[in-house]
Amino acid sequence: MKLFIQSLILSGILSQNIHAMPDVSKALQEVSFTTTTQKSLTLDKYQGKVILVFFGYTHCPDICPTTMLDIRKSLKELGDLAEGVQPVFISVDYLRDTPQIITKYVNFFDDRILGLTSSKEEIDKITKYFKIHKQNL
């Protein structure tokens, strides 16, 4: 009987719509970014691909470059399967990181990484969707 009750509880938990990550599907459609080639880009353009999103800034001294190297290494190890992945670097430093600076930064690591920026309002919106805490110093 105890096992049956535990199974029912587990079934009830598993049947709920529980996600380890927040639902960011609206963010992919509603948040608009700027690149060197596009004034308005939304991430839903990459629907059907795995979108690997990394938040950072180009003046980050250690964690950002290390993570970018990890992304580059992962893309290389994936080989042809990397075509199904769209890595995205979103700068939270909208005051300093222009589209030109971000493009130069991401291309240093791998030109398959898409570098994005936007206005304060749009960055605030995407970080809220992803539940990212940021602080401008």
MMTF fields as JSON, N, C-alpha, C and O atoms, coordinates in Angstrom:
{
  "mmtfVersion": "1.0.0",
  "mmtfProducer": "UNKNOWN",
  "numBonds": 547,
  "numAtoms": 548,
  "numGroups": 137,
  "numChains": 1,
  "numModels": 1,
  "chainsPerModel": [1],
  "groupsPerChain": [137],
  "chainIdList": ["A"],
  "bondAtomList": [4, 2, 8, 6, 12, 10, 16, 14, 20, 18, 24, 22, 28, 26, 32, 30, 36, 34, 40, 38, 44, 42, 48, 46, 52, 50, 56, 54, 60, 58, 64, 62, 68, 66, 72, 70, 76, 74, 80, 78, 84, 82, 88, 86, 92, 90, 96, 94, 100, 98, 104, 102, 108, 106, 112, 110, 116, 114, 120, 118, 124, 122, 128, 126, 132, 130, 136, 134, 140, 138, 144, 142, 148, 146, 152, 150, 156, 154, 160, 158, 164, 162, 168, 166, 172, 170, 176, 174, 180, 178, 184, 182, 188, 186, 192, 190, 196, 194, 200, 198, 204, 202, 208, 206, 212, 210, 216, 214, 220, 218, 224, 222, 228, 226, 232, 230, 236, 234, 240, 238, 244, 242, 248, 246, 252, 250, 256, 254, 260, 258, 264, 262, 268, 266, 272, 270, 276, 274, 280, 278, 284, 282, 288, 286, 292, 290, 296, 294, 300, 298, 304, 302, 308, 306, 312, 310, 316, 314, 320, 318, 324, 322, 328, 326, 332, 330, 336, 334, 340, 338, 344, 342, 348, 346, 352, 350, 356, 354, 360, 358, 364, 362, 368, 366, 372, 370, 376, 374, 380, 378, 384, 382, 388, 386, 392, 390, 396, 394, 400, 398, 404, 402, 408, 406, 412, 410, 416, 414, 420, 418, 424, 422, 428, 426, 432, 430, 436, 434, 440, 438, 444, 442, 448, 446, 452, 450, 456, 454, 460, 458, 464, 462, 468, 466, 472, 470, 476, 474, 480, 478, 484, 482, 488, 486, 492, 490, 496, 494, 500, 498, 504, 502, 508, 506, 512, 510, 516, 514, 520, 518, 524, 522, 528, 526, 532, 530, 536, 534, 540, 538, 544, 542],
  "bondOrderList": [1, 1, 1, 1, 1, 1, 1, 1, 1, 1, 1, 1, 1, 1, 1, 1, 1, 1, 1, 1, 1, 1, 1, 1, 1, 1, 1, 1, 1, 1, 1, 1, 1, 1, 1, 1, 1, 1, 1, 1, 1, 1, 1, 1, 1, 1, 1, 1, 1, 1, 1, 1, 1, 1, 1, 1, 1, 1, 1, 1, 1, 1, 1, 1, 1, 1, 1, 1, 1, 1, 1, 1, 1, 1, 1, 1, 1, 1, 1, 1, 1, 1, 1, 1, 1, 1, 1, 1, 1, 1, 1, 1, 1, 1, 1, 1, 1, 1, 1, 1, 1, 1, 1, 1, 1, 1, 1, 1, 1, 1, 1, 1, 1, 1, 1, 1, 1, 1, 1, 1, 1, 1, 1, 1, 1, 1, 1, 1, 1, 1, 1, 1, 1, 1, 1, 1],
  "groupList": [{"groupName": "MET", "atomNameList": ["N", "CA", "C", "O"], "elementList": ["N", "C", "C", "O"], "formalChargeList": [0, 0, 0, 0], "bondAtomList": [1, 0, 2, 1, 3, 2], "bondOrderList": [1, 1, 2], "singleLetterCode": "M", "chemCompType": "L-PEPTIDE LINKING"}, {"groupName": "LYS", "atomNameList": ["N", "CA", "C", "O"], "elementList": ["N", "C", "C", "O"], "formalChargeList": [0, 0, 0, 0], "bondAtomList": [1, 0, 2, 1, 3, 2], "bondOrderList": [1, 1, 2], "singleLetterCode": "K", "chemCompType": "L-PEPTIDE LINKING"}, {"groupName": "LEU", "atomNameList": ["N", "CA", "C", "O"], "elementList": ["N", "C", "C", "O"], "formalChargeList": [0, 0, 0, 0], "bondAtomList": [1, 0, 2, 1, 3, 2], "bondOrderList": [1, 1, 2], "singleLetterCode": "L", "chemCompType": "L-PEPTIDE LINKING"}, {"groupName": "PHE", "atomNameList": ["N", "CA", "C", "O"], "elementList": ["N", "C", "C", "O"], "formalChargeList": [0, 0, 0, 0], "bondAtomList": [1, 0, 2, 1, 3, 2], "bondOrderList": [1, 1, 2], "singleLetterCode": "F", "chemCompType": "L-PEPTIDE LINKING"}, {"groupName": "ILE", "atomNameList": ["N", "CA", "C", "O"], "elementList": ["N", "C", "C", "O"], "formalChargeList": [0, 0, 0, 0], "bondAtomList": [1, 0, 2, 1, 3, 2], "bondOrderList": [1, 1, 2], "singleLetterCode": "I", "chemCompType": "L-PEPTIDE LINKING"}, {"groupName": "GLN", "atomNameList": ["N", "CA", "C", "O"], "elementList": ["N", "C", "C", "O"], "formalChargeList": [0, 0, 0, 0], "bondAtomList": [1, 0, 2, 1, 3, 2], "bondOrderList": [1, 1, 2], "singleLetterCode": "Q", "chemCompType": "L-PEPTIDE LINKING"}, {"groupName": "SER", "atomNameList": ["N", "CA", "C", "O"], "elementList": ["N", "C", "C", "O"], "formalChargeList": [0, 0, 0, 0], "bondAtomList": [1, 0, 2, 1, 3, 2], "bondOrderList": [1, 1, 2], "singleLetterCode": "S", "chemCompType": "L-PEPTIDE LINKING"}, {"groupName": "GLY", "atomNameList": ["N", "CA", "C", "O"], "elementList": ["N", "C", "C", "O"], "formalChargeList": [0, 0, 0, 0], "bondAtomList": [1, 0, 2, 1, 3, 2], "bondOrderList": [1, 1, 2], "singleLetterCode": "G", "chemCompType": "PEPTIDE LINKING"}, {"groupName": "ASN", "atomNameList": ["N", "CA", "C", "O"], "elementList": ["N", "C", "C", "O"], "formalChargeList": [0, 0, 0, 0], "bondAtomList": [1, 0, 2, 1, 3, 2], "bondOrderList": [1, 1, 2], "singleLetterCode": "N", "chemCompType": "L-PEPTIDE LINKING"}, {"groupName": "HIS", "atomNameList": ["N", "CA", "C", "O"], "elementList": ["N", "C", "C", "O"], "formalChargeList": [0, 0, 0, 0], "bondAtomList": [1, 0, 2, 1, 3, 2], "bondOrderList": [1, 1, 2], "singleLetterCode": "H", "chemCompType": "L-PEPTIDE LINKING"}, {"groupName": "ALA", "atomNameList": ["N", "CA", "C", "O"], "elementList": ["N", "C", "C", "O"], "formalChargeList": [0, 0, 0, 0], "bondAtomList": [1, 0, 2, 1, 3, 2], "bondOrderList": [1, 1, 2], "singleLetterCode": "A", "chemCompType": "L-PEPTIDE LINKING"}, {"groupName": "PRO", "atomNameList": ["N", "CA", "C", "O"], "elementList": ["N", "C", "C", "O"], "formalChargeList": [0, 0, 0, 0], "bondAtomList": [1, 0, 2, 1, 3, 2], "bondOrderList": [1, 1, 2], "singleLetterCode": "P", "chemCompType": "L-PEPTIDE LINKING"}, {"groupName": "ASP", "atomNameList": ["N", "CA", "C", "O"], "elementList": ["N", "C", "C", "O"], "formalChargeList": [0, 0, 0, 0], "bondAtomList": [1, 0, 2, 1, 3, 2], "bondOrderList": [1, 1, 2], "singleLetterCode": "D", "chemCompType": "L-PEPTIDE LINKING"}, {"groupName": "VAL", "atomNameList": ["N", "CA", "C", "O"], "elementList": ["N", "C", "C", "O"], "formalChargeList": [0, 0, 0, 0], "bondAtomList": [1, 0, 2, 1, 3, 2], "bondOrderList": [1, 1, 2], "singleLetterCode": "V", "chemCompType": "L-PEPTIDE LINKING"}, {"groupName": "GLU", "atomNameList": ["N", "CA", "C", "O"], "elementList": ["N", "C", "C", "O"], "formalChargeList": [0, 0, 0, 0], "bondAtomList": [1, 0, 2, 1, 3, 2], "bondOrderList": [1, 1, 2], "singleLetterCode": "E", "chemCompType": "L-PEPTIDE LINKING"}, {"groupName": "THR", "atomNameList": ["N", "CA", "C", "O"], "elementList": ["N", "C", "C", "O"], "formalChargeList": [0, 0, 0, 0], "bondAtomList": [1, 0, 2, 1, 3, 2], "bondOrderList": [1, 1, 2], "singleLetterCode": "T", "chemCompType": "L-PEPTIDE LINKING"}, {"groupName": "TYR", "atomNameList": ["N", "CA", "C", "O"], "elementList": ["N", "C", "C", "O"], "formalChargeList": [0, 0, 0, 0], "bondAtomList": [1, 0, 2, 1, 3, 2], "bondOrderList": [1, 1, 2], "singleLetterCode": "Y", "chemCompType": "L-PEPTIDE LINKING"}, {"groupName": "CYS", "atomNameList": ["N", "CA", "C", "O"], "elementList": ["N", "C", "C", "O"], "formalChargeList": [0, 0, 0, 0], "bondAtomList": [1, 0, 2, 1, 3, 2], "bondOrderList": [1, 1, 2], "singleLetterCode": "C", "chemCompType": "L-PEPTIDE LINKING"}, {"groupName": "ARG", "atomNameList": ["N", "CA", "C", "O"], "elementList": ["N", "C", "C", "O"], "formalChargeList": [0, 0, 0, 0], "bondAtomList": [1, 0, 2, 1, 3, 2], "bondOrderList": [1, 1, 2], "singleLetterCode": "R", "chemCompType": "L-PEPTIDE LINKING"}],
  "groupTypeList": [0, 1, 2, 3, 4, 5, 6, 2, 4, 2, 6, 7, 4, 2, 6, 5, 8, 4, 9, 10, 0, 11, 12, 13, 6, 1, 10, 2, 5, 14, 13, 6, 3, 15, 15, 15, 15, 5, 1, 6, 2, 15, 2, 12, 1, 16, 5, 7, 1, 13, 4, 2, 13, 3, 3, 7, 16, 15, 9, 17, 11, 12, 4, 17, 11, 15, 15, 0, 2, 12, 4, 18, 1, 6, 2, 1, 14, 2, 7, 12, 2, 10, 14, 7, 13, 5, 11, 13, 3, 4, 6, 13, 12, 16, 2, 18, 12, 15, 11, 5, 4, 4, 15, 1, 16, 13, 8, 3, 3, 12, 12, 18, 4, 2, 7, 2, 15, 6, 6, 1, 14, 14, 4, 12, 1, 4, 15, 1, 16, 3, 1, 4, 9, 1, 5, 8, 2],
  "groupIdList": [1, 2, 3, 4, 5, 6, 7, 8, 9, 10, 11, 12, 13, 14, 15, 16, 17, 18, 19, 20, 21, 22, 23, 24, 25, 26, 27, 28, 29, 30, 31, 32, 33, 34, 35, 36, 37, 38, 39, 40, 41, 42, 43, 44, 45, 46, 47, 48, 49, 50, 51, 52, 53, 54, 55, 56, 57, 58, 59, 60, 61, 62, 63, 64, 65, 66, 67, 68, 69, 70, 71, 72, 73, 74, 75, 76, 77, 78, 79, 80, 81, 82, 83, 84, 85, 86, 87, 88, 89, 90, 91, 92, 93, 94, 95, 96, 97, 98, 99, 100, 101, 102, 103, 104, 105, 106, 107, 108, 109, 110, 111, 112, 113, 114, 115, 116, 117, 118, 119, 120, 121, 122, 123, 124, 125, 126, 127, 128, 129, 130, 131, 132, 133, 134, 135, 136, 137],
  "secStructList": [7, 2, 2, 2, 2, 2, 2, 2, 2, 2, 2, 2, 2, 2, 2, 1, 7, 7, 7, 1, 1, 7, 7, 7, 2, 2, 2, 2, 2, 2, 7, 7, 5, 5, 7, 1, 1, 7, 1, 7, 5, 7, 4, 4, 4, 4, 6, 6, 1, 3, 3, 3, 3, 3, 3, 3, 7, 6, 6, 7, 7, 1, 2, 2, 2, 2, 2, 2, 2, 2, 2, 2, 2, 2, 2, 2, 2, 2, 4, 4, 4, 4, 4, 4, 3, 3, 3, 3, 3, 3, 3, 1, 7, 6, 6, 6, 7, 7, 2, 2, 2, 2, 2, 2, 2, 2, 2, 2, 2, 7, 6, 6, 1, 3, 3, 3, 5, 7, 7, 2, 2, 2, 2, 2, 2, 2, 2, 2, 2, 6, 6, 7, 7, 7, 7, 7, 7],
  "xCoordList": [0.826, 0.0, 0.869, 0.576, 1.942, 2.831, 3.454, 3.531, 3.891, 4.478, 3.467, 3.815, 2.221, 1.162, 0.931, 0.773, 0.909, 0.7, 1.877, 1.686, 3.092, 4.27, 4.219, 4.593, 3.76, 3.635, 2.608, 2.819, 1.495, 0.477, 1.017, 0.784, 1.735, 2.317, 3.305, 3.278, 4.174, 5.144, 4.441, 4.849, 3.397, 2.643, 2.019, 2.01, 1.502, 0.902, 1.923, 1.645, 3.1, 4.163, 4.612, 4.767, 4.823, 5.312, 4.285, 4.654, 3.023, 2.002, 1.819, 1.207, 2.347, 2.252, 3.243, 4.225, 2.971, 3.836, 4.964, 4.938, 5.944, 7.05, 8.287, 8.631, 8.947, 10.145, 11.286, 11.09, 12.461, 13.637, 14.014, 14.561, 13.726, 14.021, 12.721, 11.661, 12.802, 11.586, 11.153, 11.971, 9.87, 9.354, 9.751, 9.251, 10.637, 11.147, 10.621, 11.141, 9.596, 9.088, 8.608, 8.793, 7.995, 7.558, 8.756, 8.708, 9.814, 11.015, 11.57, 12.073, 11.479, 12.018, 11.251, 11.791, 9.994, 9.152, 9.071, 8.985, 9.097, 8.78, 9.975, 9.82, 11.151, 12.32, 13.082, 13.416, 13.348, 14.014, 15.45, 15.718, 16.359, 17.784, 18.307, 17.657, 19.501, 20.179, 21.5, 22.219, 21.809, 23.106, 23.728, 23.138, 24.9, 25.529, 24.801, 24.927, 24.04, 23.351, 21.836, 21.17, 21.285, 19.83, 19.489, 20.084, 18.513, 18.07, 17.072, 16.915, 16.397, 15.41, 15.453, 15.095, 15.892, 16.006, 15.399, 15.711, 14.529, 14.004, 14.546, 14.819, 14.695, 15.313, 14.41, 14.88, 13.134, 12.272, 12.663, 12.183, 13.531, 14.084, 14.813, 14.93, 15.302, 16.085, 15.257, 15.802, 13.938, 13.055, 13.454, 13.732, 13.479, 13.906, 15.348, 15.784, 16.088, 17.464, 17.511, 16.618, 18.552, 18.835, 19.473, 20.5, 18.871, 19.416, 20.155, 19.553, 21.457, 22.317, 22.538, 23.235, 21.95, 22.003, 22.98, 22.928, 23.873, 24.818, 24.712, 24.832, 24.492, 24.439, 25.798, 26.38, 26.297, 27.58, 27.825, 26.886, 29.077, 29.467, 30.92, 31.697, 31.279, 32.595, 33.748, 34.895, 33.475, 34.536, 34.707, 35.474, 34.018, 34.099, 35.506, 35.94, 36.22, 37.62, 37.903, 38.953, 36.997, 37.381, 36.279, 36.5, 35.132, 34.094, 33.552, 33.334, 33.336, 32.785, 33.723, 33.277, 34.996, 35.88, 36.032, 36.122, 36.059, 36.171, 34.943, 35.065, 33.766, 32.539, 32.484, 32.039, 32.933, 32.952, 33.894, 33.595, 35.013, 35.921, 35.253, 35.436, 34.476, 33.739, 32.713, 32.533, 32.049, 31.065, 31.768, 31.304, 32.884, 33.648, 34.073, 33.952, 34.57, 35.006, 33.826, 33.962, 32.685, 31.499, 31.055, 30.702, 31.071, 30.695, 31.648, 31.226, 32.922, 33.918, 33.704, 33.773, 33.447, 33.249, 31.961, 31.877, 30.965, 29.717, 29.885, 29.105, 30.877, 31.102, 29.911, 29.433, 29.423, 28.289, 27.002, 26.112, 26.893, 25.692, 25.555, 24.468, 26.652, 26.618, 25.71, 25.299, 25.393, 24.477, 23.082, 22.308, 22.763, 21.468, 21.456, 20.472, 22.569, 22.705, 22.948, 23.744, 22.27, 22.547, 23.008, 22.185, 24.327, 24.814, 24.602, 24.822, 24.171, 23.853, 24.503, 24.31, 25.263, 25.83, 25.004, 24.98, 24.325, 23.532, 24.265, 24.453, 24.68, 25.356, 24.324, 23.329, 24.589, 23.733, 24.267, 23.659, 25.4, 25.99, 25.591, 26.403, 24.326, 23.779, 24.39, 24.249, 25.061, 25.677, 27.009, 27.317, 27.797, 29.12, 29.201, 29.941, 28.455, 28.589, 27.692, 26.509, 28.278, 27.561, 27.519, 28.276, 26.661, 26.652, 28.029, 28.414, 28.762, 30.088, 31.07, 31.829, 31.05, 31.949, 31.607, 32.497, 30.318, 29.891, 30.246, 30.707, 30.036, 30.365, 31.852, 32.236, 32.685, 34.134, 34.49, 35.336, 33.854, 34.109, 33.74, 34.567, 32.524, 32.099, 32.869, 33.185, 33.174, 33.913, 35.326, 35.904, 35.889, 37.203, 37.161, 38.131, 36.037, 35.889, 35.393, 35.983, 34.315, 33.758, 32.71, 31.81, 32.812, 31.881, 30.476, 29.583, 30.276, 28.92, 28.134, 26.919, 28.833, 28.162, 27.558, 28.245, 26.285, 25.568, 25.674, 25.291, 26.185, 26.316, 25.182, 24.937, 24.487, 23.316, 23.353, 23.939, 22.71, 22.482, 21.105, 20.449, 20.683, 19.396, 19.318, 20.299, 18.15, 17.929, 17.838, 17.713, 17.901, 17.755, 16.436, 16.393, 15.379, 14.05, 14.012, 13.461, 14.59, 14.583, 15.502, 15.163, 16.651, 17.56, 16.892, 16.98, 16.226, 15.499, 14.419, 14.2, 13.756, 12.684, 13.244, 12.704, 14.326, 14.864, 15.466, 15.328, 16.126, 16.701, 15.598, 15.782, 14.479, 13.344, 12.785, 12.51, 12.617, 12.123, 13.039, 12.56, 14.354, 15.317, 15.665, 16.43, 15.091, 15.339, 16.826, 17.407, 17.42, 18.829, 18.937, 18.234, 19.828, 20.085, 21.292, 22.33, 21.148, 22.28, 22.348, 21.358, 23.539, 23.732, 24.766, 25.872, 24.417, 25.372, 26.232, 25.731, 27.528, 28.478, 28.983, 29.785],
  "yCoordList": [-1.198, 0.0, 1.261, 2.229, 1.233, 2.387, 2.687, 3.841, 1.643, 1.797, 2.36, 3.195, 1.913, 2.409, 3.905, 4.65, 4.349, 5.772, 6.59, 7.672, 6.083, 6.795, 6.895, 7.92, 5.839, 5.865, 6.896, 7.605, 6.982, 7.985, 9.396, 10.266, 9.617, 10.943, 11.283, 12.388, 10.338, 10.56, 10.809, 11.695, 10.049, 10.259, 11.646, 12.307, 12.087, 13.418, 14.51, 15.509, 14.32, 15.312, 15.343, 16.419, 14.179, 14.112, 14.596, 15.059, 14.495, 14.916, 16.425, 16.965, 17.112, 18.565, 19.139, 18.495, 20.33, 21.004, 21.701, 22.918, 20.928, 21.44, 21.526, 20.565, 22.664, 22.864, 23.298, 24.081, 22.793, 23.236, 24.647, 25.417, 24.981, 26.305, 27.077, 26.483, 28.394, 29.172, 29.05, 28.794, 29.234, 29.208, 30.521, 31.584, 30.45, 31.651, 31.791, 32.593, 31.021, 31.054, 32.453, 32.867, 33.187, 34.552, 35.464, 36.346, 35.243, 36.069, 35.95, 36.925, 34.759, 34.544, 35.336, 35.665, 35.639, 36.376, 37.862, 38.687, 38.206, 39.575, 40.501, 41.721, 39.954, 40.795, 40.983, 40.021, 42.236, 42.585, 43.03, 43.784, 42.549, 42.853, 43.585, 43.645, 44.139, 44.837, 44.133, 43.75, 43.968, 43.429, 44.439, 45.483, 44.128, 45.025, 44.999, 45.93, 43.936, 43.82, 43.983, 44.175, 43.908, 44.016, 44.948, 44.882, 45.819, 46.723, 46.061, 46.483, 45.031, 44.346, 42.852, 42.397, 42.1, 40.659, 40.022, 40.417, 39.034, 38.257, 36.834, 36.353, 36.179, 34.86, 33.761, 32.65, 34.048, 33.027, 32.742, 31.782, 33.576, 33.323, 31.981, 31.362, 31.536, 30.305, 29.126, 28.151, 29.228, 28.145, 26.867, 26.886, 25.778, 24.503, 24.173, 23.037, 25.15, 24.924, 24.945, 25.479, 24.366, 24.517, 25.89, 26.174, 26.734, 28.082, 28.085, 27.935, 28.257, 28.305, 29.779, 30.485, 30.242, 31.654, 31.864, 31.172, 32.835, 33.221, 34.726, 35.497, 35.14, 36.554, 36.965, 36.262, 38.098, 38.585, 39.993, 40.715, 40.38, 41.689, 41.619, 40.824, 42.434, 42.308, 42.752, 42.392, 43.523, 43.953, 42.995, 43.278, 41.894, 40.866, 40.261, 39.783, 40.274, 39.869, 38.372, 37.97, 37.526, 36.124, 35.124, 34.252, 35.216, 34.203, 34.243, 33.196, 35.433, 35.529, 34.937, 34.122, 35.309, 34.702, 33.188, 32.452, 32.733, 31.296, 30.565, 29.506, 31.12, 30.506, 30.529, 29.565, 31.622, 31.7, 30.639, 30.056, 30.389, 29.318, 27.953, 27.077, 27.776, 26.519, 26.321, 25.211, 27.399, 27.324, 26.958, 26.092, 27.62, 27.313, 25.848, 25.174, 25.366, 23.965, 23.022, 22.012, 23.343, 22.495, 22.446, 21.382, 23.591, 23.627, 22.774, 22.044, 22.878, 22.101, 20.607, 19.816, 20.226, 18.811, 18.263, 17.071, 19.113, 18.676, 18.385, 17.629, 18.97, 18.755, 19.227, 20.345, 18.38, 18.749, 18.962, 19.68, 18.351, 18.526, 19.973, 20.392, 20.722, 22.113, 22.976, 24.06, 22.498, 23.242, 23.351, 24.234, 22.471, 22.5, 23.335, 23.347, 24.041, 24.863, 26.309, 26.581, 27.236, 28.655, 29.236, 29.543, 29.387, 30.025, 31.532, 32.152, 32.11, 33.532, 34.152, 33.675, 35.204, 35.998, 37.274, 38.073, 37.469, 38.679, 39.548, 39.156, 40.728, 41.642, 42.358, 42.89, 42.355, 43.096, 44.516, 45.31, 44.825, 46.17, 46.993, 47.257, 47.385, 48.135, 49.516, 50.133, 50.024, 51.355, 51.33, 52.27, 50.275, 50.22, 49.284, 49.551, 48.202, 47.184, 47.482, 47.142, 48.116, 48.4, 47.131, 46.198, 47.072, 45.897, 45.614, 44.455, 46.669, 46.49, 45.86, 44.959, 46.333, 45.795, 44.336, 43.494, 44.046, 42.675, 41.723, 40.608, 42.147, 41.29, 40.971, 39.821, 41.968, 41.749, 40.787, 39.909, 40.954, 40.108, 38.648, 37.759, 38.389, 36.996, 36.355, 35.167, 37.11, 36.556, 36.141, 35.258, 36.765, 36.358, 34.898, 34.16, 34.491, 33.128, 32.166, 31.106, 32.531, 31.682, 32.49, 33.057, 32.551, 33.39, 32.796, 33.412, 31.607, 31.042, 31.56, 31.374, 32.215, 32.773, 34.114, 34.982, 34.272, 35.498, 36.445, 36.086, 37.642, 38.646, 39.647, 40.227, 39.853, 40.728, 41.761, 41.553, 42.881, 43.916, 44.502, 44.17, 45.373, 46.032, 47.218, 47.589, 47.79, 48.909, 48.393, 47.19, 49.292, 48.925, 48.199, 47.199, 48.686, 48.09, 46.645, 45.765, 46.41, 45.066, 44.124, 42.96, 44.623, 43.796, 43.46, 42.328, 44.441, 44.182, 43.124, 42.27, 43.188, 42.229, 40.806, 39.862, 40.656, 39.304, 38.728, 37.532, 39.555, 39.031, 38.653, 37.748, 39.321, 38.948, 37.593, 36.731, 37.401, 36.12, 34.971, 33.91, 35.177, 34.138, 34.086, 33.229, 35.014, 35.104, 35.296, 34.644, 36.22, 36.559, 37.832, 38.812, 37.8, 39.001, 39.709, 39.093, 40.984, 41.777, 43.07, 43.548, 43.614, 44.878, 45.684, 45.204, 46.893, 47.761, 48.456, 49.043, 48.368, 48.987, 50.293, 50.958],
  "zCoordList": [0.0, 0.0, 0.0, -0.701, 0.797, 0.878, -0.488, -0.909, -1.16, -2.49, -3.478, -4.313, -3.392, -4.255, -4.036, -5.003, -2.787, -2.469, -2.978, -3.533, -2.794, -3.297, -4.817, -5.386, -5.472, -6.933, -7.374, -8.358, -6.651, -6.978, -6.803, -7.641, -5.716, -5.477, -6.587, -7.129, -6.925, -7.988, -9.319, -10.07, -9.623, -10.858, -10.884, -11.923, -9.751, -9.669, -9.891, -10.556, -9.335, -9.514, -10.967, -11.544, -11.563, -12.939, -13.956, -15.034, -13.629, -14.583, -14.603, -15.525, -13.587, -13.575, -14.578, -14.947, -14.998, -15.958, -15.195, -15.012, -14.758, -13.961, -14.847, -15.535, -14.83, -15.634, -14.728, -13.799, -15.002, -14.27, -14.701, -13.912, -15.938, -16.472, -16.648, -16.848, -16.573, -16.82, -18.281, -19.165, -18.515, -19.89, -20.557, -20.189, -21.523, -22.181, -23.602, -24.377, -23.953, -25.323, -25.712, -26.857, -24.779, -25.086, -25.339, -26.197, -24.593, -24.759, -26.168, -26.727, -26.741, -28.082, -29.135, -30.191, -28.843, -29.786, -29.469, -30.378, -28.194, -27.774, -27.605, -27.67, -27.392, -27.145, -28.446, -29.137, -28.762, -30.01, -29.74, -28.804, -30.573, -30.427, -31.65, -32.694, -31.488, -32.571, -32.85, -31.928, -34.131, -34.544, -35.509, -35.791, -36.002, -36.971, -38.309, -39.105, -38.559, -39.844, -39.75, -40.767, -38.532, -38.378, -37.219, -36.143, -37.473, -36.409, -35.483, -34.337, -35.964, -35.143, -35.42, -36.507, -34.43, -34.558, -33.32, -32.197, -33.524, -32.407, -32.527, -33.627, -31.4, -31.389, -31.944, -32.191, -32.142, -32.741, -34.192, -34.795, -34.74, -36.077, -36.116, -37.174, -34.96, -34.881, -34.368, -33.849, -34.52, -34.123, -34.856, -36.056, -34.131, -34.709, -34.376, -34.56, -33.889, -33.456, -31.933, -31.275, -31.396, -29.975, -29.824, -30.441, -29.011, -28.8, -27.477, -26.413, -27.554, -26.376, -26.037, -26.765, -24.943, -24.585, -23.438, -22.421, -23.623, -22.582, -22.371, -23.322, -21.146, -20.793, -20.241, -19.415, -20.699, -20.219, -20.715, -21.05, -20.761, -21.293, -21.732, -21.202, -22.681, -23.315, -22.419, -22.682, -21.369, -20.46, -19.286, -18.366, -19.306, -18.265, -18.301, -19.349, -17.179, -17.209, -17.244, -17.744, -16.729, -16.639, -16.982, -17.822, -16.38, -16.593, -18.019, -18.628, -18.549, -19.915, -20.962, -21.769, -20.986, -21.986, -21.811, -22.793, -20.567, -20.319, -20.843, -21.458, -20.603, -21.092, -22.612, -23.235, -23.207, -24.667, -25.25, -26.293, -24.596, -25.041, -24.901, -25.747, -23.831, -23.655, -24.772, -25.272, -25.152, -26.24, -27.544, -28.286, -27.816, -29.034, -29.059, -30.082, -27.927, -27.834, -28.061, -28.753, -27.489, -27.659, -29.111, -29.619, -29.78, -31.198, -32.03, -32.926, -31.723, -32.46, -32.234, -33.175, -30.99, -30.674, -31.289, -31.582, -31.486, -32.103, -33.592, -34.171, -34.198, -35.626, -36.437, -36.245, -37.346, -38.204, -37.415, -37.869, -36.248, -35.427, -34.913, -34.517, -34.923, -34.471, -35.346, -34.933, -36.556, -37.428, -36.81, -37.18, -35.884, -35.213, -33.948, -33.209, -33.701, -32.495, -32.896, -33.795, -32.235, -32.424, -31.088, -30.226, -30.917, -29.693, -29.77, -30.81, -28.652, -28.606, -27.374, -26.256, -27.582, -26.492, -26.394, -27.33, -25.264, -25.052, -24.054, -22.903, -24.488, -23.586, -22.714, -23.206, -21.421, -20.495, -20.279, -19.562, -20.901, -20.797, -22.025, -22.912, -22.047, -23.184, -23.324, -24.379, -22.305, -22.382, -23.138, -23.871, -22.969, -23.598, -24.796, -25.744, -24.762, -25.802, -27.001, -27.016, -27.985, -29.236, -30.082, -29.814, -31.088, -31.968, -32.59, -32.746, -32.942, -33.547, -32.55, -32.907, -31.316, -30.286, -29.995, -29.873, -29.885, -29.579, -30.722, -30.478, -31.945, -33.096, -33.119, -33.335, -32.901, -32.869, -31.729, -31.896, -30.592, -29.42, -29.699, -29.497, -30.156, -30.371, -31.521, -31.458, -32.559, -33.697, -33.315, -33.95, -32.285, -31.783, -31.327, -31.496, -30.75, -30.244, -31.318, -31.524, -32.001, -33.048, -33.795, -33.175, -35.112, -35.872, -35.971, -36.553, -35.407, -35.347, -34.153, -34.073, -33.222, -32.049, -32.441, -32.98, -32.17, -32.488, -31.304, -30.19, -31.529, -30.473, -30.559, -31.617, -29.444, -29.439, -28.333, -27.271, -28.617, -27.619, -27.884, -28.871, -26.99, -27.162, -26.207, -25.563, -26.135, -25.221, -23.786, -23.558, -22.845, -21.431, -21.206, -20.489, -21.803, -21.604, -22.113, -21.452, -23.273, -23.85, -23.066, -22.853, -22.642, -21.828, -20.499, -20.025, -19.899, -18.649, -18.859, -18.0, -19.995, -20.296, -20.448, -19.872, -21.223, -21.455, -20.177, -19.918, -19.381, -18.139, -17.155, -16.341, -17.219, -16.363, -16.817, -15.983, -18.116, -18.633, -18.218, -17.819, -18.312, -17.989, -16.502, -16.062, -15.738, -14.287, -13.999, -13.131, -14.763, -14.62, -13.788, -14.032, -12.804, -12.007, -12.602, -12.847, -12.827, -13.351, -12.566, -12.011, -12.541, -11.835, -12.595, -12.845, -12.96, -13.648, -12.595, -11.636, -12.807, -11.853, -12.386, -11.732]
}
